[in-house]
Short mmCIF file of C-alpha atoms in Angstrom, two decimals:
data_model
loop_
_atom_site.label_atom_id
_atom_site.label_comp_id
_atom_site.label_asym_id
_atom_site.label_seq_id
_atom_site.Cartn_x
_atom_site.Cartn_y
_atom_site.Cartn_z
CA MET A 1 135.85 191.74 126.35
CA SER A 2 135.37 192.84 129.35
CA LEU A 3 136.48 190.92 132.81
CA LEU A 4 132.41 191.45 133.47
CA THR A 5 131.79 188.69 130.46
CA SER A 6 134.78 186.85 131.20
CA LEU A 7 133.55 185.81 135.10
CA ILE A 8 129.97 184.90 133.34
CA GLN A 9 130.80 183.24 130.14
CA ALA A 10 133.93 181.16 132.67
CA SER A 11 131.14 180.40 134.85
CA THR A 12 128.66 179.57 132.37
CA ARG A 13 130.95 176.28 131.47
CA PHE A 14 131.66 175.25 134.77
CA GLN A 15 127.83 174.64 135.32
CA GLN A 16 127.64 172.33 132.53
CA SER A 17 130.62 170.88 133.06
CA LEU A 18 128.98 170.05 136.01
CA GLU A 19 125.51 169.05 135.06
CA GLN A 20 126.95 166.22 132.13
CA ARG A 21 129.51 164.39 134.88
CA PRO A 22 126.42 162.79 136.63
CA ALA A 23 124.68 161.63 133.68
CA ALA A 24 128.24 160.18 131.84
CA SER A 25 128.79 158.39 135.41
CA GLY A 26 125.53 157.37 134.57
CA ALA A 27 125.46 156.04 131.73
CA GLY A 28 128.62 154.42 132.30
CA GLU A 29 126.89 152.40 135.28
CA GLN A 30 124.49 151.83 132.54
CA LYS A 31 127.25 150.18 130.27
CA ALA A 32 128.32 148.15 133.45
CA LYS A 33 124.98 146.35 134.52
CA ALA A 34 124.19 145.38 130.28
CA THR A 35 127.72 143.20 130.59
CA GLY A 36 127.17 142.06 133.81
CA SER A 37 124.08 141.00 133.03
CA ALA A 38 125.21 139.44 129.61
CA LYS A 39 128.18 137.64 131.44
CA ALA A 40 125.74 136.12 133.59
CA VAL A 41 122.65 134.65 130.85
CA GLN A 42 125.63 133.55 128.50
CA PRO A 43 125.15 129.80 129.23
CA ALA A 44 127.51 127.39 129.50
CA SER A 45 129.76 125.72 127.34
CA PRO A 46 129.43 121.72 126.46
CA GLY A 47 132.20 121.70 128.23
CA ASP A 48 131.38 122.42 131.53
CA ASP A 49 131.04 120.99 134.42
CA ARG A 50 127.61 122.45 134.87
CA PHE A 51 126.68 120.71 131.73
CA THR A 52 123.22 118.11 131.68
CA PRO A 53 123.11 115.50 128.51
CA SER A 54 120.10 116.05 126.59
CA GLY A 55 118.66 113.48 127.81
CA ASP A 56 119.02 109.68 126.63
CA SER A 57 122.21 108.24 128.39
CA LEU A 58 119.54 105.60 129.35
CA SER A 59 117.84 104.71 126.31
CA ASP A 60 121.60 104.62 125.15
CA ALA A 61 122.57 101.75 127.61
CA ASN A 62 119.18 99.97 127.43
CA GLN A 63 120.69 99.88 123.71
CA LEU A 64 124.02 98.86 124.84
CA LYS A 65 123.03 96.16 126.79
CA SER A 66 120.86 94.19 123.90
CA GLN A 67 123.70 94.55 121.39
CA LYS A 68 125.60 92.69 123.50
CA LEU A 69 123.53 89.26 123.25
CA PRO A 70 124.97 86.70 121.94
CA LEU A 71 121.82 86.64 118.72
CA ALA A 72 123.77 84.19 117.30
CA ASP A 73 124.61 81.61 119.55
CA TYR A 74 120.80 81.60 120.42
CA LYS A 75 120.27 81.17 116.49
CA GLN A 76 122.32 78.50 115.92
CA THR A 77 121.15 76.65 118.68
CA VAL A 78 116.83 77.14 118.06
CA GLY A 79 118.53 76.22 113.98
CA GLN A 80 119.86 72.91 115.37
CA ASP A 81 115.80 72.04 116.54
CA LEU A 82 114.15 72.96 113.46
CA ALA A 83 116.78 71.42 111.32
CA PHE A 84 115.64 67.74 114.11
CA ILE A 85 111.79 68.63 112.91
CA ARG A 86 112.61 69.46 109.51
CA GLU A 87 114.77 66.16 108.49
CA THR A 88 112.37 64.32 110.93
CA LEU A 89 109.04 64.90 108.45
CA ARG A 90 111.35 64.81 105.42
CA HIS A 91 111.45 61.43 106.10
CA LYS A 92 107.80 60.28 107.84
CA LEU A 93 107.86 61.74 103.66
CA ALA A 94 109.51 59.44 102.09
CA GLU A 95 108.17 56.39 104.86
CA TYR A 96 104.78 56.97 103.91
CA ASN A 97 105.71 57.55 100.68
CA LEU A 98 104.40 60.34 99.64
CA ASN A 99 106.08 63.51 97.79
CA PRO A 100 109.69 65.51 99.55
CA ALA A 101 107.46 68.73 98.43
CA THR A 102 103.84 67.53 99.93
CA ALA A 103 102.54 70.31 102.33
CA ILE A 104 102.19 69.12 106.28
CA SER A 105 102.04 71.20 109.33
CA VAL A 106 102.93 69.97 112.94
CA ASN A 107 101.66 71.29 116.57
CA LYS A 108 100.58 70.58 119.42
CA ASN A 109 96.30 70.96 120.52
CA ASP A 110 95.44 72.26 124.24
CA SER A 111 96.15 68.96 126.27
CA GLY A 112 100.44 69.22 125.07
CA LYS A 113 99.71 66.19 122.27
CA ILE A 114 100.97 66.28 118.53
CA GLU A 115 99.10 66.79 115.74
CA VAL A 116 99.18 66.80 111.70
CA GLY A 117 97.71 68.34 109.55
CA GLY A 118 98.24 69.13 105.52
CA LYS A 119 96.25 67.28 102.32
CA LEU A 120 96.95 63.70 103.27
CA ALA A 121 94.45 60.70 103.54
CA GLU A 122 93.35 60.20 106.55
CA GLU A 123 94.54 56.44 107.56
CA THR A 124 98.53 57.68 106.56
CA ARG A 125 97.84 61.52 108.60
CA SER A 126 96.88 59.44 111.55
CA ARG A 127 99.81 57.24 111.64
CA ILE A 128 102.65 59.87 111.56
CA GLU A 129 100.93 61.74 114.25
CA LYS A 130 101.29 58.35 116.12
CA ASP A 131 104.69 58.20 115.94
CA LEU A 132 106.15 61.64 116.16
CA ASN A 133 103.46 61.73 119.56
CA ILE A 134 106.19 58.46 120.65
CA ASN A 135 109.35 60.00 119.43
CA LYS A 136 110.94 61.64 122.47
CA ASN A 137 113.24 63.84 120.84
CA PHE A 138 110.61 64.78 118.67
CA LYS A 139 107.90 66.03 121.06
CA GLU A 140 110.51 67.72 122.85
CA ALA A 141 112.34 69.54 120.02
CA PHE A 142 108.65 70.71 119.14
CA SER A 143 108.36 71.87 122.27
CA ARG A 144 112.01 73.49 122.62
CA SER A 145 110.79 75.20 120.03
CA SER A 146 107.83 76.74 120.21
CA VAL A 147 108.57 78.73 123.34
CA ASN A 148 112.54 79.82 121.55
CA GLU A 149 111.12 80.60 118.32
CA PRO A 150 109.41 83.14 118.36
CA THR A 151 111.11 84.55 121.34
CA LEU A 152 114.20 84.96 118.91
CA HIS A 153 111.92 86.17 116.25
CA PHE A 154 111.08 89.20 118.62
CA MET A 155 114.57 90.43 119.67
CA ASP A 156 115.78 89.86 115.78
CA ASN A 157 113.64 91.66 114.35
CA ALA A 158 113.38 93.97 117.07
CA LEU A 159 117.24 94.50 117.14
CA LYS A 160 116.78 95.07 113.05
CA LEU A 161 114.57 98.20 113.65
CA ASN A 162 117.49 99.45 116.51
CA GLN A 163 119.64 99.05 113.74
CA ALA A 164 117.98 100.48 110.50
CA TYR A 165 115.95 103.38 112.45
CA GLY A 166 117.30 104.44 116.23
CA VAL A 167 113.87 102.49 117.11
CA ASN A 168 114.59 101.26 120.89
CA ASN A 169 111.57 98.37 121.86
CA SER A 170 111.04 98.79 125.47
CA LEU A 171 109.88 94.61 125.98
CA LEU A 172 113.42 94.44 124.36
CA ASP A 173 115.18 96.05 127.47
CA THR A 174 112.62 94.62 130.20
CA LEU A 175 113.91 91.99 128.18
CA VAL A 176 117.77 92.07 128.65
CA SER A 177 119.22 91.79 132.05
CA GLU A 178 122.99 94.03 132.84
CA ASN A 179 123.82 90.71 134.13
CA GLN A 180 125.11 89.07 130.01
CA GLN A 181 125.56 86.05 132.48
CA PHE A 182 121.63 86.05 132.94
CA ASN A 183 121.20 86.81 128.89
CA GLY A 184 121.37 83.12 127.36
CA LEU A 185 118.48 82.46 126.22
CA GLN A 186 116.60 80.18 128.32
CA ASP A 187 116.63 82.87 130.13
CA LEU A 188 115.51 85.18 128.01
CA VAL A 189 112.56 82.66 126.89
CA HIS A 190 111.05 82.92 130.27
CA ARG A 191 111.11 86.05 131.12
CA TYR A 192 109.10 86.91 127.46
CA ASP A 193 107.06 85.10 128.44
CA THR A 194 106.00 85.93 132.15
CA LEU A 195 105.87 89.07 130.37
CA ARG A 196 103.68 87.66 127.07
CA ARG A 197 100.69 86.30 130.17
CA SER A 198 100.66 89.11 131.95
CA ALA A 199 100.55 92.03 129.78
CA SER A 200 97.79 92.89 126.96
CA PRO A 201 97.84 91.59 124.37
CA SER A 202 98.86 94.43 122.02
CA PRO A 203 102.32 93.94 122.68
CA PHE A 204 102.88 90.53 122.05
CA GLU A 205 100.38 90.80 118.87
CA ALA A 206 103.02 90.46 115.75
CA THR A 207 104.84 87.15 117.90
CA ALA A 208 103.50 84.05 117.54
CA ASN A 209 102.42 82.27 121.18
CA GLN A 210 103.68 79.49 122.70
CA GLY A 211 99.39 77.81 122.03
CA ALA A 212 99.60 78.67 118.14
CA TYR A 213 103.00 78.11 117.44
CA ALA A 214 103.16 75.38 114.09
CA PHE A 215 106.07 73.74 111.97
CA ASN A 216 105.16 74.24 108.34
CA LEU A 217 106.62 71.72 105.74
CA ASN A 218 106.64 73.14 102.23
CA THR A 219 104.54 75.53 102.97
CA GLN A 220 104.47 79.38 103.94
CA ALA A 221 104.18 79.60 106.65
#
């Protein structure tokens, strides 16, 4: 091989080396950019301070305050009045020599007077009705039950649905205070009755209201 040929080949290889160097450098830069981009879009891990919960924290807080309600205490309070009403009516059946299984119902009319219903002779029905209207303890127990029992019924059903299906009731969340000192039965009854009076009927269609409340003995309510 002549010296001229060797010089030509060496020059060719040198030129090729220079042409390949920028391409390799560009590829390296593109790779670096791709790596940096991947790092930039990498999602934050659950333990990252920037991580934001998916959004049920308020719902969980409402559920927690509802679960703290002393429902058993409410049921005991309401149950005492219901037991008194039931026993008073049974004594009236016995007093008028009626079958203890006689179906009888009690409700209040628009003027607040106790009314008695059932398959009774008119004279007997009228006398029992008169007796109940002059019985102060009976009237007070019935008045309490007419507001307490529907409220308790609503809360009990709402909590059961929540526990069974995880369904939160917005009306129950509104009734329950963050401060448990203001979640006495009468507090809840007052708020429930206020909402019932001011809201449209639809949220309350499944629950009894004070005007339609009736106590039924020996009948399917």
